mmCIF file of C-alpha atoms in Angstrom:
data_model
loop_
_atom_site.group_PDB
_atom_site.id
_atom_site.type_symbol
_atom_site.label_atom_id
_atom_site.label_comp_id
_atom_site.label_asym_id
_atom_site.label_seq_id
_atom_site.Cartn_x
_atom_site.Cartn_y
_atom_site.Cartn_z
ATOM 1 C CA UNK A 21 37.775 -73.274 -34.787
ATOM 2 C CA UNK A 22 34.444 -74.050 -32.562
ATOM 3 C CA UNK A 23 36.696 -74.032 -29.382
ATOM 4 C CA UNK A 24 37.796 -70.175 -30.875
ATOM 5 C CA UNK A 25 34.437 -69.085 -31.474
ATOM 6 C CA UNK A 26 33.026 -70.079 -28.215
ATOM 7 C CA UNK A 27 35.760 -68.194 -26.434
ATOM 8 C CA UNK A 28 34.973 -65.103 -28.391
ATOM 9 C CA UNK A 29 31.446 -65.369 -27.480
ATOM 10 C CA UNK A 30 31.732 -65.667 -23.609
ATOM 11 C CA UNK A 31 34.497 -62.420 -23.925
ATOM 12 C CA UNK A 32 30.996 -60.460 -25.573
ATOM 13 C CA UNK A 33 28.787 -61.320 -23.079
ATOM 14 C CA UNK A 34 31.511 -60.827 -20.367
ATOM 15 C CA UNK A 35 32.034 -57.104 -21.986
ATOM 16 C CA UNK A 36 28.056 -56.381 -22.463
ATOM 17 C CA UNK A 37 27.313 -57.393 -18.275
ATOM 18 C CA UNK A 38 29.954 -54.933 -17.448
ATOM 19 C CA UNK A 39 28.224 -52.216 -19.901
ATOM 20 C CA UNK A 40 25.046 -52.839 -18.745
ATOM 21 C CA UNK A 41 26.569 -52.988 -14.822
ATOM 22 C CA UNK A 42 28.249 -49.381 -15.841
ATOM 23 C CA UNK A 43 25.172 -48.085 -16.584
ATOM 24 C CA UNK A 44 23.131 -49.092 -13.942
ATOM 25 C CA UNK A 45 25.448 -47.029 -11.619
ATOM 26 C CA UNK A 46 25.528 -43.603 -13.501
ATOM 27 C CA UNK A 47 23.294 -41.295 -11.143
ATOM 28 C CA UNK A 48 21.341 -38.952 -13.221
ATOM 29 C CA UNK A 49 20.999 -35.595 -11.238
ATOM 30 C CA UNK A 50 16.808 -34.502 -11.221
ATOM 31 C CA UNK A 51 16.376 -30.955 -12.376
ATOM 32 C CA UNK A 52 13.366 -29.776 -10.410
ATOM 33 C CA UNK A 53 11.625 -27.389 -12.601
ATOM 34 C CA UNK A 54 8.862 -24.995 -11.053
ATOM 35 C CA UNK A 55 6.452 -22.989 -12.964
ATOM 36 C CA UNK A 56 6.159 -19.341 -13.215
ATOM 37 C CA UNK A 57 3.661 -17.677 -10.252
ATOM 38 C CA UNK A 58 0.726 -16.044 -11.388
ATOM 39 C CA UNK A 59 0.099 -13.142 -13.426
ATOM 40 C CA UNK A 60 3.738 -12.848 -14.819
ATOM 41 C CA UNK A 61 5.616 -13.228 -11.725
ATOM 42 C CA UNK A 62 9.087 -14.721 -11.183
ATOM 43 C CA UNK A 63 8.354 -17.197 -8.622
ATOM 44 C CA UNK A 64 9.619 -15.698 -5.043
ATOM 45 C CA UNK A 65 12.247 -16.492 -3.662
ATOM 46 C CA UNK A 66 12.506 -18.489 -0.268
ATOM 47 C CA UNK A 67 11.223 -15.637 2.575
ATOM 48 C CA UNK A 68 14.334 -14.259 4.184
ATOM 49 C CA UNK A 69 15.568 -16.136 7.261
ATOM 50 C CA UNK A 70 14.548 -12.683 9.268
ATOM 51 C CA UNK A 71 11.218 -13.143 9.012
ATOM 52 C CA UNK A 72 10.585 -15.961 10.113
ATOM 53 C CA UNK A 73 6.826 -16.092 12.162
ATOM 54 C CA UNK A 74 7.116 -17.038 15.664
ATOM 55 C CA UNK A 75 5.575 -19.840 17.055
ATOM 56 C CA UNK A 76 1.868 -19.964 18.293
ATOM 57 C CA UNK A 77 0.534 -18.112 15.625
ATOM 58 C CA UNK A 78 2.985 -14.737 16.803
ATOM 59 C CA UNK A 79 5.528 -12.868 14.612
ATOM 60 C CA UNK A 80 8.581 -11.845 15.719
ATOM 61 C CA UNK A 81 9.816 -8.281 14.438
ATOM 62 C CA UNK A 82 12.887 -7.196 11.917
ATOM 63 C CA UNK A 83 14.498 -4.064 11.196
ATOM 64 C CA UNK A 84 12.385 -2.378 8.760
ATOM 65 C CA UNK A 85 9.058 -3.831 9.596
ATOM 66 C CA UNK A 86 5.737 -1.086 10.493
ATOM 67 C CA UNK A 87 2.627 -2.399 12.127
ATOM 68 C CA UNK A 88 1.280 -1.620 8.965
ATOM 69 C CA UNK A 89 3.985 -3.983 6.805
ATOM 70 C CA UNK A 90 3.172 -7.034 9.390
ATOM 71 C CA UNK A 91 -0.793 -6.315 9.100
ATOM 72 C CA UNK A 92 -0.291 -6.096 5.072
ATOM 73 C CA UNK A 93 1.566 -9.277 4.604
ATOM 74 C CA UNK A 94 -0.427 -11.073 6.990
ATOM 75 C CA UNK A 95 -3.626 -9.805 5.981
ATOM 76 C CA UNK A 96 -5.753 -8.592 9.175
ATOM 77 C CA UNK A 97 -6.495 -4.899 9.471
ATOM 78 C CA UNK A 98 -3.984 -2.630 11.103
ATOM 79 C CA UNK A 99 -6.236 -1.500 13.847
ATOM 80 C CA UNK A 100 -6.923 -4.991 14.910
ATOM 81 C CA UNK A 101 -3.101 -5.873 15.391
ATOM 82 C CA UNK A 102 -2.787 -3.430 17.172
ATOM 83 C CA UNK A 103 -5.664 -3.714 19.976
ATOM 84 C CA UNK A 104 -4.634 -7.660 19.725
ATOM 85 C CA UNK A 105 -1.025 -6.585 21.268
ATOM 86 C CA UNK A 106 -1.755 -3.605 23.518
ATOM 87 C CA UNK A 107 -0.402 -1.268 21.118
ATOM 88 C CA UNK A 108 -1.436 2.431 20.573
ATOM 89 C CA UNK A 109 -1.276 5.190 18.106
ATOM 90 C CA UNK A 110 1.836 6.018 16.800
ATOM 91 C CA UNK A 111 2.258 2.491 16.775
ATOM 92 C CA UNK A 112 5.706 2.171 17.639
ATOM 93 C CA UNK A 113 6.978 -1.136 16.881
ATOM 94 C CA UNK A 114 10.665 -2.718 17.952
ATOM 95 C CA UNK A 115 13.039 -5.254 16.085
ATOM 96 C CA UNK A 116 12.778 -8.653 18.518
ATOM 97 C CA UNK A 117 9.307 -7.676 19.986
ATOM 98 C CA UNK A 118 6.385 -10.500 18.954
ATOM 99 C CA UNK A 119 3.510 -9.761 18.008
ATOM 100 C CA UNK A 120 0.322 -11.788 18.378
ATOM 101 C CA UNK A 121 -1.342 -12.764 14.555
ATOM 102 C CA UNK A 122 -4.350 -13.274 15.989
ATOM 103 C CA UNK A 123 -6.763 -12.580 19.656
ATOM 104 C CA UNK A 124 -5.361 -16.035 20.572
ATOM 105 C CA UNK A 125 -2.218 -15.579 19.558
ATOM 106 C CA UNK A 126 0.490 -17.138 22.478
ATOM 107 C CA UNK A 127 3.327 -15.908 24.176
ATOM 108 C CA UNK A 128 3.291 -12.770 22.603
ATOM 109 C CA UNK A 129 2.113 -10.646 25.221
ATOM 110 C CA UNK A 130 4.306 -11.694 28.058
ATOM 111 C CA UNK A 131 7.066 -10.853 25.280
ATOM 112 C CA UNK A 132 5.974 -7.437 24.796
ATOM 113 C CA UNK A 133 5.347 -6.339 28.167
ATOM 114 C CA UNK A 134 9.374 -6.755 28.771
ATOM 115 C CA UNK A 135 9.169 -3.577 25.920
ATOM 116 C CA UNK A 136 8.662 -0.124 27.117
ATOM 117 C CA UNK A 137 4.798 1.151 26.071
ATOM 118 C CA UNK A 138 4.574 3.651 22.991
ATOM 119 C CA UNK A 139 4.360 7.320 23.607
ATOM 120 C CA UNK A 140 1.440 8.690 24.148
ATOM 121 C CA UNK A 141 0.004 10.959 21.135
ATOM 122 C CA UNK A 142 0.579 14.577 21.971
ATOM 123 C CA UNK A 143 -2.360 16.436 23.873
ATOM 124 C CA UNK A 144 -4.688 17.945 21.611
ATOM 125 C CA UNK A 145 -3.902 15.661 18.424
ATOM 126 C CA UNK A 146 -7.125 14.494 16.458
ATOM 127 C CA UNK A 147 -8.056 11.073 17.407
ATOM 128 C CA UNK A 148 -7.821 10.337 13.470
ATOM 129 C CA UNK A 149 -4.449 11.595 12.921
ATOM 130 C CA UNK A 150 -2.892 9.187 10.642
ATOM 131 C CA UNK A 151 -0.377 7.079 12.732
ATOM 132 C CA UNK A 152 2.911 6.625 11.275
ATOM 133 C CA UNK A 153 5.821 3.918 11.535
ATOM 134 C CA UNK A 154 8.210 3.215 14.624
ATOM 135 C CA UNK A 155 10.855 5.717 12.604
ATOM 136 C CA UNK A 156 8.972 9.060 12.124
ATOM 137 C CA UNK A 157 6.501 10.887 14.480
ATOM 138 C CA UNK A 158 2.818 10.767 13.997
ATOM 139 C CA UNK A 159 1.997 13.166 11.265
ATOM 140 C CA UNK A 160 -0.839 15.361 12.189
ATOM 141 C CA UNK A 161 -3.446 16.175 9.897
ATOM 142 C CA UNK A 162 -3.951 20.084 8.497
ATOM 143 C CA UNK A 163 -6.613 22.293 10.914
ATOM 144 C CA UNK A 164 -9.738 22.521 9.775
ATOM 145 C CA UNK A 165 -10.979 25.910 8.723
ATOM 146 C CA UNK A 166 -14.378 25.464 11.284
ATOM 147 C CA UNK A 167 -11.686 24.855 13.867
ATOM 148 C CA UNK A 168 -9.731 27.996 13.792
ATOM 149 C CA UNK A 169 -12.856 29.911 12.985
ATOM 150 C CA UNK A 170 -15.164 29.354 15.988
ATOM 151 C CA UNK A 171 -18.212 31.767 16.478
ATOM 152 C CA UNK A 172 -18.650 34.579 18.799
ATOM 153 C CA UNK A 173 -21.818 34.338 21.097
ATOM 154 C CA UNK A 174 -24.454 36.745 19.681
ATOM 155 C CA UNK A 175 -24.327 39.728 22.272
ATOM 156 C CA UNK A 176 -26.999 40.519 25.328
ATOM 157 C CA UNK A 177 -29.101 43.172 24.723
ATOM 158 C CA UNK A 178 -30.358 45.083 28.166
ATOM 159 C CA UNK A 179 -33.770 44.052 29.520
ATOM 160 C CA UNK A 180 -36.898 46.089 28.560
ATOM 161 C CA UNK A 181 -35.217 47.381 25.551
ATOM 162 C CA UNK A 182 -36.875 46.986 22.407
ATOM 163 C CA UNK A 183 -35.097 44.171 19.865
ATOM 164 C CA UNK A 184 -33.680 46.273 16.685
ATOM 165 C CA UNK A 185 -35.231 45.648 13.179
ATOM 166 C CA UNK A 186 -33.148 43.128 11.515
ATOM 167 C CA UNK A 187 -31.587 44.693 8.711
ATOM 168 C CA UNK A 188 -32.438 43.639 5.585
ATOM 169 C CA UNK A 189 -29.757 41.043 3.926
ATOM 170 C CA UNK A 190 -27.689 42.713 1.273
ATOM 171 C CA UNK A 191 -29.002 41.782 -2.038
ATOM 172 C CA UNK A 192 -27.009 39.230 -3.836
ATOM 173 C CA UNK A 193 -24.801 41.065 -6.902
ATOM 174 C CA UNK A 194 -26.353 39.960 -10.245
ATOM 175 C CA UNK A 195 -24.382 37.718 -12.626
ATOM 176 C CA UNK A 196 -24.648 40.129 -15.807
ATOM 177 C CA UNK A 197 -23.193 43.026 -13.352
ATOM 178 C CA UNK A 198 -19.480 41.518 -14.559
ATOM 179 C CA UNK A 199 -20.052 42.204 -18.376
ATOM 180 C CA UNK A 200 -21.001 46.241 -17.576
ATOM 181 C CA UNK A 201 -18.005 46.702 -15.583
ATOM 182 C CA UNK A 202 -15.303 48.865 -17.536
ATOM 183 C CA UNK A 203 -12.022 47.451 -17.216
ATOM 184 C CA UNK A 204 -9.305 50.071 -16.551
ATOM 185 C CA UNK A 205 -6.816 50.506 -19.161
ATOM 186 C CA UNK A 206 -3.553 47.559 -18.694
ATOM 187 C CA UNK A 207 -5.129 45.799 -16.407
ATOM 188 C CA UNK A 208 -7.934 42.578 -17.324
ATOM 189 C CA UNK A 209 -11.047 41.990 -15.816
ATOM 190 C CA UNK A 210 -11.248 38.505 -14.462
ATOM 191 C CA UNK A 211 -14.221 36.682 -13.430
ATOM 192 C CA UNK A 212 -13.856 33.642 -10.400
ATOM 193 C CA UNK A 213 -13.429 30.286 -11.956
ATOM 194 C CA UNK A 214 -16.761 28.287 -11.217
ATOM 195 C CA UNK A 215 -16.505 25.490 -8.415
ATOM 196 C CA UNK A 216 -15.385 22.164 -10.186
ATOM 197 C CA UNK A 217 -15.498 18.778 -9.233
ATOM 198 C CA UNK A 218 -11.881 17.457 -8.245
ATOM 199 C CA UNK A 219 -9.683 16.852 -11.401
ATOM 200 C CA UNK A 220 -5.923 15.474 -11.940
ATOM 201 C CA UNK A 221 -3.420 16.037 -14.662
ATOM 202 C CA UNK A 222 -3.615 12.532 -15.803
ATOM 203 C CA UNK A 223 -7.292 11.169 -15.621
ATOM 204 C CA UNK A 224 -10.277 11.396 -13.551
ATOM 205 C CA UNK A 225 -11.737 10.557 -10.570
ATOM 206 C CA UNK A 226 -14.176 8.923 -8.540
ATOM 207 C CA UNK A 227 -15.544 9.158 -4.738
ATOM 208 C CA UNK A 228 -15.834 6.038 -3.250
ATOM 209 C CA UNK A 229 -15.622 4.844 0.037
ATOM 210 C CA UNK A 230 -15.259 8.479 1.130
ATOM 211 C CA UNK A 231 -11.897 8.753 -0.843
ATOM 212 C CA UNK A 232 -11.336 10.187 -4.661
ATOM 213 C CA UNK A 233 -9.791 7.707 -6.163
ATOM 214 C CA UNK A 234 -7.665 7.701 -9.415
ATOM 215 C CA UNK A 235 -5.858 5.933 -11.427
ATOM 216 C CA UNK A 236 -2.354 5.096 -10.346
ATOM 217 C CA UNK A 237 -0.884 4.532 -13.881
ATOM 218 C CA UNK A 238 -1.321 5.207 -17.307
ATOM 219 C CA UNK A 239 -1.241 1.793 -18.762
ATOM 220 C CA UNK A 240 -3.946 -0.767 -19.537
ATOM 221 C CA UNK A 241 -4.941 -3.668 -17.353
ATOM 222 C CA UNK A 242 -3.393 -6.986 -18.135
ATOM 223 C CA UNK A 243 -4.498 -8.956 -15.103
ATOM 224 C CA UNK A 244 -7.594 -8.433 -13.087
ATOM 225 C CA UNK A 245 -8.524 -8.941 -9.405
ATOM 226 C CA UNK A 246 -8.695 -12.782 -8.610
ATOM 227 C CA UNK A 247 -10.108 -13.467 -5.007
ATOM 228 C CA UNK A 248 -7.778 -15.612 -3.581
ATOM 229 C CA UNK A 249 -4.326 -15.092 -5.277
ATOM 230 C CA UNK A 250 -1.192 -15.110 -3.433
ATOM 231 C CA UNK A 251 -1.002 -11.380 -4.301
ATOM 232 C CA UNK A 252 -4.373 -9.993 -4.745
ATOM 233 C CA UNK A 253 -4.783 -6.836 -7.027
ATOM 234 C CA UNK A 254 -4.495 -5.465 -10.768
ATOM 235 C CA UNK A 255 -1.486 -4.862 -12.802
ATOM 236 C CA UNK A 256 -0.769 -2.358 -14.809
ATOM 237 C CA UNK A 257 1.042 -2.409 -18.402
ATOM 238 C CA UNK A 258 4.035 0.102 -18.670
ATOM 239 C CA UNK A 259 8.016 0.331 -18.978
ATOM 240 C CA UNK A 260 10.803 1.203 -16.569
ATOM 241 C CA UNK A 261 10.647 4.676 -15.804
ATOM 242 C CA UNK A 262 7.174 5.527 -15.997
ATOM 243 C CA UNK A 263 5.497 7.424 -13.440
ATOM 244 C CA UNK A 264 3.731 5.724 -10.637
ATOM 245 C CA UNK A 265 1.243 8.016 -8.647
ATOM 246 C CA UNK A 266 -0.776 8.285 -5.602
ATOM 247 C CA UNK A 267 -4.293 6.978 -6.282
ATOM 248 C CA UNK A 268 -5.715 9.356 -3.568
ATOM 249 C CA UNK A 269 -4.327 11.503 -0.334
ATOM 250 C CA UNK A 270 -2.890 9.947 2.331
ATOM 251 C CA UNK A 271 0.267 9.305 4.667
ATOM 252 C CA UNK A 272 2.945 6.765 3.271
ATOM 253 C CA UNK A 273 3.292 4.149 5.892
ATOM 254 C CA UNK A 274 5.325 1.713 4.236
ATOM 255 C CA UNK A 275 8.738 2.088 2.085
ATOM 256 C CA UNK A 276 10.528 -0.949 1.366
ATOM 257 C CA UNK A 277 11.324 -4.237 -0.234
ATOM 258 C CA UNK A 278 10.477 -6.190 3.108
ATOM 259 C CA UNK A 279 7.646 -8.249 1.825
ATOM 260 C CA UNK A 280 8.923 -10.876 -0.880
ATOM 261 C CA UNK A 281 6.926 -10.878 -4.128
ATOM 262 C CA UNK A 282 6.344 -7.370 -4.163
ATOM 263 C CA UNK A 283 9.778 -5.837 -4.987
ATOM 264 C CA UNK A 284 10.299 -2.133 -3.789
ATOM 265 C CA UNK A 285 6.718 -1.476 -2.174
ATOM 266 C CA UNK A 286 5.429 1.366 -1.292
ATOM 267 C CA UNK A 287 1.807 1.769 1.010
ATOM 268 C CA UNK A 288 -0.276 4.739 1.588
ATOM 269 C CA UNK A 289 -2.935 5.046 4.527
ATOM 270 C CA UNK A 290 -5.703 7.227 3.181
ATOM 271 C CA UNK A 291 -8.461 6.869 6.169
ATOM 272 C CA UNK A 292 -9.002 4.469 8.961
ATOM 273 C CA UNK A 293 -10.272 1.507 6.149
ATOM 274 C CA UNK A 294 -8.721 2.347 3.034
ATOM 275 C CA UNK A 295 -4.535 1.387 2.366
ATOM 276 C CA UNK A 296 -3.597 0.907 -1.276
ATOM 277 C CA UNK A 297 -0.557 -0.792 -2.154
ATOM 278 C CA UNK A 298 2.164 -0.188 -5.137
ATOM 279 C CA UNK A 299 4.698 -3.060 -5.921
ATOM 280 C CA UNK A 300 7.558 -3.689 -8.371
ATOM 281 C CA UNK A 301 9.053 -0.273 -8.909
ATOM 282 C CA UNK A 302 12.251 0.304 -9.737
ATOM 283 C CA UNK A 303 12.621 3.416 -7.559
ATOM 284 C CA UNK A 304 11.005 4.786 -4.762
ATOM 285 C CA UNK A 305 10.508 8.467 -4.588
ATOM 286 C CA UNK A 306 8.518 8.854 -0.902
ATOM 287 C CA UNK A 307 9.474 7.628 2.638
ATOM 288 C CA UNK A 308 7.376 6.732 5.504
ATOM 289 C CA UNK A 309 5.721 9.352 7.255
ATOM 290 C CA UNK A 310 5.431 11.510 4.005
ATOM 291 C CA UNK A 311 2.287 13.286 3.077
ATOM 292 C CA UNK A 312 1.225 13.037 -0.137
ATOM 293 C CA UNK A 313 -1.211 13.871 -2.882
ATOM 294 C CA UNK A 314 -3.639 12.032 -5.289
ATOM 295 C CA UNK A 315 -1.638 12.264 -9.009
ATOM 296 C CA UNK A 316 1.357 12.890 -6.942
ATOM 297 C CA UNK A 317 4.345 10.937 -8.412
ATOM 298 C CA UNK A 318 5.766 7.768 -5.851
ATOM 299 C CA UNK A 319 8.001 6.200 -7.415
ATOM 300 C CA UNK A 320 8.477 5.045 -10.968
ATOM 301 C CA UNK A 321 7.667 1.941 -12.764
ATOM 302 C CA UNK A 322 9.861 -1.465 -12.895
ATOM 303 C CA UNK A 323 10.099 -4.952 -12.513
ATOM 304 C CA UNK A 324 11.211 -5.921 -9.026
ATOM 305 C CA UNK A 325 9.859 -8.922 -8.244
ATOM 306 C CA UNK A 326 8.349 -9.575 -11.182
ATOM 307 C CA UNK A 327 9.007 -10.631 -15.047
ATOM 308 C CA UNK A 328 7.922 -7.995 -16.698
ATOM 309 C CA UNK A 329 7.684 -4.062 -15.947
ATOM 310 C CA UNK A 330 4.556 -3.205 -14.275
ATOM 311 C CA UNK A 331 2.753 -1.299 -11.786
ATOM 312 C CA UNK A 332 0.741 -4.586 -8.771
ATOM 313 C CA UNK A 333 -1.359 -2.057 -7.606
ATOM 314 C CA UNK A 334 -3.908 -3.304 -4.340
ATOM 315 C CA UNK A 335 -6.384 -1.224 -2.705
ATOM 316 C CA UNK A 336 -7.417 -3.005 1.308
ATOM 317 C CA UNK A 337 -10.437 -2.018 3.237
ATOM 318 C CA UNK A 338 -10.239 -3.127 6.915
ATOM 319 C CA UNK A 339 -6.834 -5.382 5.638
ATOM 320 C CA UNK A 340 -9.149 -7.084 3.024
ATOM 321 C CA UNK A 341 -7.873 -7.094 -0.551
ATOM 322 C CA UNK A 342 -11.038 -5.332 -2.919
ATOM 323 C CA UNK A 343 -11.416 -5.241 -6.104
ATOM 324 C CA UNK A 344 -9.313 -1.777 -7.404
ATOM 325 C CA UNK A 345 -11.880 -1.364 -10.334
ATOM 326 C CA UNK A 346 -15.104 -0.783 -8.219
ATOM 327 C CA UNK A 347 -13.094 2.687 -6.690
ATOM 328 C CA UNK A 348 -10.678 3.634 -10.152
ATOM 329 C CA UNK A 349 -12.519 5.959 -12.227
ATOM 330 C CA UNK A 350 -13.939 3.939 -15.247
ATOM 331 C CA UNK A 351 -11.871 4.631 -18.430
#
């Protein structure tokens, strides 16, 4: 019976080594799990393997890219990208060409002398005309009225002969004069509208930085400007579909979904400092080169990129990120 009992025992602890043996080779798999970006966003994907940055600080270029695009993700100013690479207005840019990221940048300019220079802007062009991407011509801006407009010399008059009496200006029509005139029968009498301040259909405005700003959407702020963040700006509250507008004139420089994080993108030059920036939208409705309006419908609303529908809406003075609220209208 002892002899039985012992035998039974060493067959348990036999059986409980090779348990314990079994478990100590099961591999459990690690689940890496990475937190949401900032500000609602699905955490970007890995940057597509064709935009890679060159080596020695130098970028090399992809279909699709605009001097403006490389500036933007990069963050230097536009202007100073350029002059770093030899590059003039239109700023005509090539897939394979590398471009310096900074004054130091190497190799870049022995690679783009092996490109044929950018046209020349057409004789007679303003030196401000707002420079467009490698796939459209430079888009001029409209004449002036002083320009077409230009003076006539006041005439000679013959020597020794007596200057004429200026004539007395015409006196100036007084403002009741509109309320005595009788209006002939079937047809109104109209007076001019007075001169107004600039005004949109959806908000107001504000001048700053030389440019009337307004508001881009209709929806509330749900995250304000950080210094800092990966992708600097405001968003704006909203659902798919809603309008997204042009928060002042300019030329659209940028029309894409090139730059990961923003989903379908869309840039607008207004001056020589100011860009603003509209990310996530579900549709584009401009393309590069375009001309367009403040209050003038871009695109409309989505969630590219992002976790939520909303307008990322950036405004960049000499390729800094500012804050949008110090040049939005306050509501």
């Amino acid at each position: 019976m002892l002899g039985r009992m012992n035998g039974l025992i060493r067959c348990l602890a036999a059986g409980g080594a090779a348990l314990v043996l079994a478990a100590c080779g099961i591999t459990r798999s690690s689940v890496v799990v990475e937190p949401a970006g900032q500000g609602g966003y699905a955490r970007p994907a890995p940057a597509p393997a064709a935009h890679p940055a060159a080596p020695g600080g130098s970028y090399r270029v992809v279909r699709g890219d605009t001097l403006y695009s490389i500036a933007f993700r990069n963050g230097v100013d536009f202007r100073q990208l350029a002059e770093w690479n030899g590059i003039a207005p239109p700023y005509t840019i090539w897939p394979g060409q590398v471009l310096r990221l900074s004054p130091s940048g190497a190799g870049a300019a022995a690679a783009n002398a092996r490109h044929a220079a950018p046209r020349a802007p057409a004789a007679g062009a303003p030196a401000n005309a707002a420079p467009t991407a490698p796939v459209f011509q430079p888009v001029e801006s409209a004449p002036a009225v002083a320009a077409t407009a230009t003076p006539r010399p006041a005439a000679t008059r013959p020597s020794g002969t007596p200057a004429p009496v200026a004539a007395p200006p015409a006196p100036a029509p007084a403002p009741a004069a509109a309320t005595t005139v009788v209006p002939v029968a079937g047809v109104a009498a109209t007076r001019p509208p007075p001169a107004t301040t600039p005004t949109e259909t959806a908000g107001a405005t504000r001048s700053a930085g030389g440019i009337v700003w307004r508001w881009p959407a209709d929806g509330s702020v749900i995250k304000g400007f950080r210094s800092g963040d990966a992708i600097p700006g405001i968003e704006l509250a909203g659902k798919a579909g809603d309008p997204v507008r042009a928060a002042a004139d300019g030329v659209v420089v940028y029309s894409g979904n090139g730059l990961v994080g923003y989903g379908e993108l869309i840039i607008i030059k207004h001056n020589d400092s100011f860009l603003s920036a509209y990310g996530h939208n579900r549709r584009r409705l401009v393309k590069e080169g375009q001309r367009v309006s403040a209050g003038q419908q871009i695109a409309e609303m989505g969630a590219t990129g992002a976790s939520r529908d909303e307008l990322q809406f950036q405004i960049r003075k000499d390729g800094n990120p500012v804050d949008p609220l110090g040049y939005l209208p306050p509501r």
